[in-house]
Amino acid sequence: ALDSVIRDLDFTHQEEVDAMANAINKALKGLVKRSNSIEILPDEPENSTNPNNNVDTGDYMNMKLFFMMAALTGAGYTLLRRKKEEI
């Protein structure tokens, strides 16, 4: 109802303003009060697939493979650089 409110109308549009106000009041009367009870969930689900109690970030990259590839790249760069200096 608030999205349909047109601002800055003059007094000749009073019927439209009244209709908008009635729509807002009707929407307010239709609201239902929420209960104050909050469901507290356990810290860890019972059927956890994480035996180490680590936070599951969704990143499944093999870090050993990453460091091995980084070392090989560095070694290759060093060898090519030395070979280029010899020439």
Coordinates of N, CA, C and O in Angstrom, one line a residue:
A1 N 0.8 -1.2 0.0 CA 0.0 0.0 0.0 C 0.9 1.3 0.0 O 0.5 2.2 -0.7
L2 N 2.0 1.2 0.7 CA 2.8 2.4 0.8 C 3.5 2.7 -0.5 O 3.8 3.8 -0.9
D3 N 3.7 1.6 -1.3 CA 4.4 1.8 -2.6 C 3.5 2.5 -3.6 O 4.0 3.2 -4.5
S4 N 2.2 2.5 -3.4 CA 1.3 3.1 -4.3 C 0.9 4.6 -3.9 O 0.2 5.2 -4.6
V5 N 1.5 5.1 -2.9 CA 1.3 6.4 -2.4 C 2.0 7.4 -3.3 O 3.1 7.3 -3.7
I6 N 1.2 8.4 -3.8 CA 1.7 9.5 -4.6 C 1.9 10.7 -3.8 O 0.9 11.2 -3.2
R7 N 3.1 11.2 -3.7 CA 3.3 12.4 -2.9 C 3.1 13.7 -3.6 O 3.0 13.7 -4.8
D8 N 3.0 14.8 -2.9 CA 2.9 16.1 -3.5 C 1.6 16.3 -4.3 O 1.7 17.0 -5.4
L9 N 0.5 15.8 -3.9 CA -0.8 16.1 -4.5 C -1.4 17.3 -3.9 O -1.3 17.6 -2.7
D10 N -2.1 18.1 -4.7 CA -2.8 19.3 -4.2 C -4.2 18.9 -3.7 O -4.6 17.7 -3.8
F11 N -4.9 19.8 -3.1 CA -6.2 19.6 -2.5 C -7.3 19.0 -3.5 O -8.3 18.5 -3.0
T12 N -7.1 19.2 -4.8 CA -8.1 18.7 -5.7 C -8.1 17.2 -5.8 O -9.0 16.6 -6.4
H13 N -7.1 16.5 -5.3 CA -6.9 15.1 -5.3 C -7.2 14.4 -4.0 O -6.7 13.4 -3.7
Q14 N -8.0 15.1 -3.2 CA -8.3 14.6 -1.8 C -8.9 13.2 -1.8 O -8.6 12.4 -1.0
E15 N -9.8 12.9 -2.8 CA -10.4 11.5 -2.8 C -9.3 10.5 -3.0 O -9.4 9.4 -2.4
E16 N -8.3 10.7 -3.9 CA -7.2 9.8 -4.1 C -6.4 9.6 -2.8 O -6.0 8.5 -2.5
V17 N -6.2 10.7 -2.1 CA -5.4 10.6 -0.9 C -6.2 9.8 0.1 O -5.6 9.0 0.8
D18 N -7.5 10.0 0.2 CA -8.3 9.3 1.2 C -8.3 7.8 0.9 O -8.2 6.9 1.7
A19 N -8.3 7.5 -0.4 CA -8.3 6.1 -0.9 C -7.0 5.4 -0.5 O -6.9 4.3 0.0
M20 N -5.9 6.2 -0.7 CA -4.6 5.6 -0.3 C -4.5 5.4 1.2 O -3.9 4.4 1.7
A21 N -5.0 6.4 2.0 CA -5.0 6.3 3.4 C -5.8 5.1 3.9 O -5.4 4.3 4.8
N22 N -7.0 4.9 3.3 CA -7.8 3.7 3.6 C -7.1 2.4 3.3 O -7.2 1.4 4.0
A23 N -6.3 2.4 2.1 CA -5.6 1.1 1.8 C -4.5 0.9 2.8 O -4.3 -0.3 3.2
I24 N -3.9 1.9 3.3 CA -2.8 1.7 4.3 C -3.4 1.2 5.6 O -2.9 0.3 6.2
N25 N -4.5 1.8 6.0 CA -5.2 1.4 7.2 C -5.7 0.0 7.1 O -5.6 -0.8 8.1
K26 N -6.2 -0.4 6.0 CA -6.7 -1.8 5.8 C -5.5 -2.8 5.9 O -5.6 -3.8 6.5
A27 N -4.4 -2.4 5.3 CA -3.2 -3.3 5.4 C -2.7 -3.4 6.8 O -2.3 -4.5 7.2
L28 N -2.8 -2.3 7.6 CA -2.3 -2.4 9.0 C -3.2 -3.2 9.8 O -2.8 -4.0 10.7
K29 N -4.5 -3.2 9.5 CA -5.5 -4.0 10.3 C -5.3 -5.5 9.9 O -5.6 -6.3 10.7
G30 N -4.8 -5.8 8.8 CA -4.6 -7.2 8.3 C -3.4 -7.8 8.9 O -3.2 -9.0 8.7
L31 N -2.5 -7.0 9.6 CA -1.3 -7.6 10.1 C -1.6 -8.5 11.3 O -2.6 -8.3 12.0
V32 N -0.9 -9.6 11.4 CA -1.0 -10.5 12.5 C 0.2 -10.4 13.4 O 1.3 -10.4 13.0
K33 N -0.1 -10.4 14.7 CA 1.0 -10.3 15.7 C 1.7 -11.6 15.8 O 1.1 -12.7 15.9
R34 N 3.0 -11.5 15.7 CA 3.9 -12.7 15.8 C 4.1 -13.1 17.2 O 4.2 -12.2 18.1
S35 N 4.2 -14.4 17.5 CA 4.5 -14.8 18.8 C 5.9 -14.5 19.2 O 6.8 -14.4 18.3
N36 N 6.2 -14.4 20.5 CA 7.5 -14.1 20.9 C 8.4 -15.3 21.2 O 9.5 -15.1 21.6
S37 N 7.8 -16.5 20.9 CA 8.7 -17.7 21.1 C 9.6 -17.8 20.0 O 9.3 -17.7 18.8
I38 N 10.9 -18.1 20.4 CA 11.9 -18.3 19.4 C 12.4 -19.7 19.5 O 12.7 -20.2 20.6
E39 N 12.5 -20.4 18.4 CA 13.0 -21.8 18.4 C 14.5 -21.8 18.4 O 15.1 -21.2 17.5
I40 N 15.1 -22.3 19.4 CA 16.6 -22.3 19.5 C 17.1 -23.6 18.9 O 16.7 -24.7 19.3
L41 N 17.9 -23.5 17.9 CA 18.4 -24.7 17.2 C 19.7 -25.1 17.8 O 20.5 -24.3 18.4
P42 N 20.0 -26.4 17.8 CA 21.3 -26.9 18.4 C 22.5 -26.3 17.6 O 22.4 -26.0 16.4
D43 N 23.6 -26.2 18.3 CA 24.8 -25.7 17.7 C 25.3 -26.6 16.5 O 25.8 -26.1 15.5
E44 N 25.1 -27.9 16.6 CA 25.6 -28.8 15.6 C 24.5 -29.8 15.3 O 23.9 -30.4 16.2
P45 N 24.1 -30.0 14.0 CA 23.1 -31.0 13.7 C 23.5 -32.4 14.2 O 24.7 -32.7 14.3
E46 N 22.6 -33.3 14.5 CA 22.8 -34.6 14.9 C 23.6 -35.5 13.9 O 24.4 -36.2 14.2
N47 N 23.2 -35.3 12.6 CA 23.7 -36.1 11.6 C 24.9 -35.3 10.9 O 24.9 -35.2 9.7
S48 N 25.8 -34.9 11.6 CA 26.9 -34.1 11.1 C 27.9 -34.9 10.3 O 28.2 -36.0 10.7
T49 N 28.3 -34.4 9.1 CA 29.2 -35.2 8.2 C 30.6 -34.6 8.4 O 31.5 -34.9 7.7
N50 N 30.8 -33.8 9.4 CA 32.0 -33.1 9.7 C 32.6 -33.6 11.0 O 32.4 -33.1 12.1
P51 N 33.5 -34.7 11.0 CA 34.0 -35.3 12.2 C 35.0 -34.4 13.0 O 35.2 -34.6 14.1
N52 N 35.6 -33.5 12.3 CA 36.6 -32.6 13.0 C 36.1 -31.4 13.6 O 36.8 -30.6 14.2
N53 N 34.8 -31.2 13.5 CA 34.1 -30.0 14.1 C 34.6 -28.7 13.4 O 34.6 -27.7 14.0
N54 N 35.1 -28.8 12.2 CA 35.6 -27.6 11.4 C 34.4 -26.9 10.8 O 33.4 -27.6 10.5
V55 N 34.5 -25.7 10.5 CA 33.4 -25.0 9.8 C 33.5 -25.4 8.3 O 34.5 -25.4 7.7
D56 N 32.3 -25.8 7.8 CA 32.3 -26.2 6.4 C 32.1 -24.9 5.5 O 31.0 -24.3 5.5
T57 N 33.1 -24.5 4.8 CA 33.1 -23.3 4.0 C 32.7 -23.6 2.6 O 32.4 -22.6 1.8
G58 N 32.6 -24.8 2.2 CA 32.2 -25.2 0.8 C 33.4 -25.1 -0.1 O 33.3 -25.3 -1.3
D59 N 34.6 -24.9 0.4 CA 35.8 -24.9 -0.4 C 36.5 -26.2 -0.3 O 37.0 -26.6 0.8
Y60 N 36.5 -27.0 -1.3 CA 37.0 -28.4 -1.3 C 38.3 -28.5 -2.1 O 38.7 -29.5 -2.6
M61 N 39.1 -27.4 -2.2 CA 40.3 -27.4 -2.9 C 41.4 -28.1 -2.2 O 41.5 -28.0 -0.9
N62 N 42.1 -29.0 -2.8 CA 43.2 -29.7 -2.2 C 44.4 -28.8 -2.0 O 45.1 -28.4 -3.0
M63 N 44.7 -28.4 -0.8 CA 45.8 -27.5 -0.6 C 47.1 -28.0 -0.9 O 48.0 -27.3 -1.3
K64 N 47.3 -29.3 -0.6 CA 48.6 -29.9 -1.0 C 48.9 -29.8 -2.5 O 50.0 -29.5 -2.9
L65 N 47.9 -30.1 -3.3 CA 48.1 -30.0 -4.7 C 48.4 -28.5 -5.1 O 49.2 -28.2 -5.9
F66 N 47.7 -27.6 -4.4 CA 47.9 -26.1 -4.7 C 49.4 -25.7 -4.5 O 50.0 -25.1 -5.3
F67 N 49.9 -26.1 -3.3 CA 51.3 -25.8 -2.9 C 52.3 -26.5 -3.8 O 53.3 -25.9 -4.2
M68 N 52.0 -27.7 -4.2 CA 52.9 -28.4 -5.1 C 53.0 -27.8 -6.5 O 54.0 -27.6 -7.0
M69 N 51.8 -27.3 -7.0 CA 51.8 -26.7 -8.3 C 52.5 -25.3 -8.2 O 53.2 -24.9 -9.1
A70 N 52.3 -24.6 -7.1 CA 53.0 -23.3 -6.9 C 54.5 -23.5 -6.8 O 55.3 -22.7 -7.4
A71 N 55.0 -24.6 -6.1 CA 56.4 -24.8 -6.1 C 57.0 -25.2 -7.4 O 58.1 -24.8 -7.8
L72 N 56.3 -26.0 -8.2 CA 56.7 -26.4 -9.5 C 56.8 -25.2 -10.4 O 57.7 -25.1 -11.2
T73 N 55.8 -24.3 -10.3 CA 55.8 -23.1 -11.2 C 57.0 -22.3 -10.8 O 57.7 -21.7 -11.7
G74 N 57.2 -22.1 -9.5 CA 58.4 -21.3 -9.1 C 59.7 -21.9 -9.6 O 60.6 -21.2 -10.1
A75 N 59.8 -23.2 -9.5 CA 61.1 -23.9 -9.9 C 61.2 -23.7 -11.4 O 62.3 -23.5 -11.9
G76 N 60.1 -23.9 -12.2 CA 60.2 -23.8 -13.6 C 60.6 -22.4 -14.0 O 61.4 -22.2 -14.9
Y77 N 60.0 -21.4 -13.4 CA 60.4 -20.0 -13.7 C 61.8 -19.7 -13.4 O 62.5 -19.1 -14.2
T78 N 62.3 -20.2 -12.3 CA 63.7 -20.0 -11.9 C 64.7 -20.7 -13.0 O 65.6 -20.1 -13.4
L79 N 64.3 -21.9 -13.4 CA 65.2 -22.6 -14.4 C 65.2 -21.9 -15.7 O 66.2 -21.7 -16.3
L80 N 64.0 -21.4 -16.1 CA 63.9 -20.7 -17.4 C 64.7 -19.3 -17.3 O 65.3 -18.9 -18.3
R81 N 64.6 -18.7 -16.2 CA 65.3 -17.4 -16.0 C 66.8 -17.6 -16.1 O 67.5 -16.8 -16.7
R82 N 67.3 -18.7 -15.4 CA 68.7 -19.0 -15.4 C 69.2 -19.3 -16.9 O 70.3 -18.9 -17.3
K83 N 68.4 -20.1 -17.5 CA 68.8 -20.5 -18.9 C 68.8 -19.3 -19.8 O 69.7 -19.2 -20.7
K84 N 67.9 -18.3 -19.6 CA 67.8 -17.1 -20.4 C 69.1 -16.2 -20.1 O 69.6 -15.6 -21.0
E85 N 69.5 -16.2 -18.9 CA 70.7 -15.4 -18.5 C 72.0 -16.0 -19.2 O 72.9 -15.2 -19.4
E86 N 72.0 -17.3 -19.4 CA 73.2 -17.9 -19.9 C 73.3 -17.6 -21.4 O 74.4 -17.5 -21.9
I87 N 72.2 -17.3 -22.1 CA 72.2 -17.0 -23.5 C 72.7 -15.7 -23.8 O 73.2 -14.8 -23.5

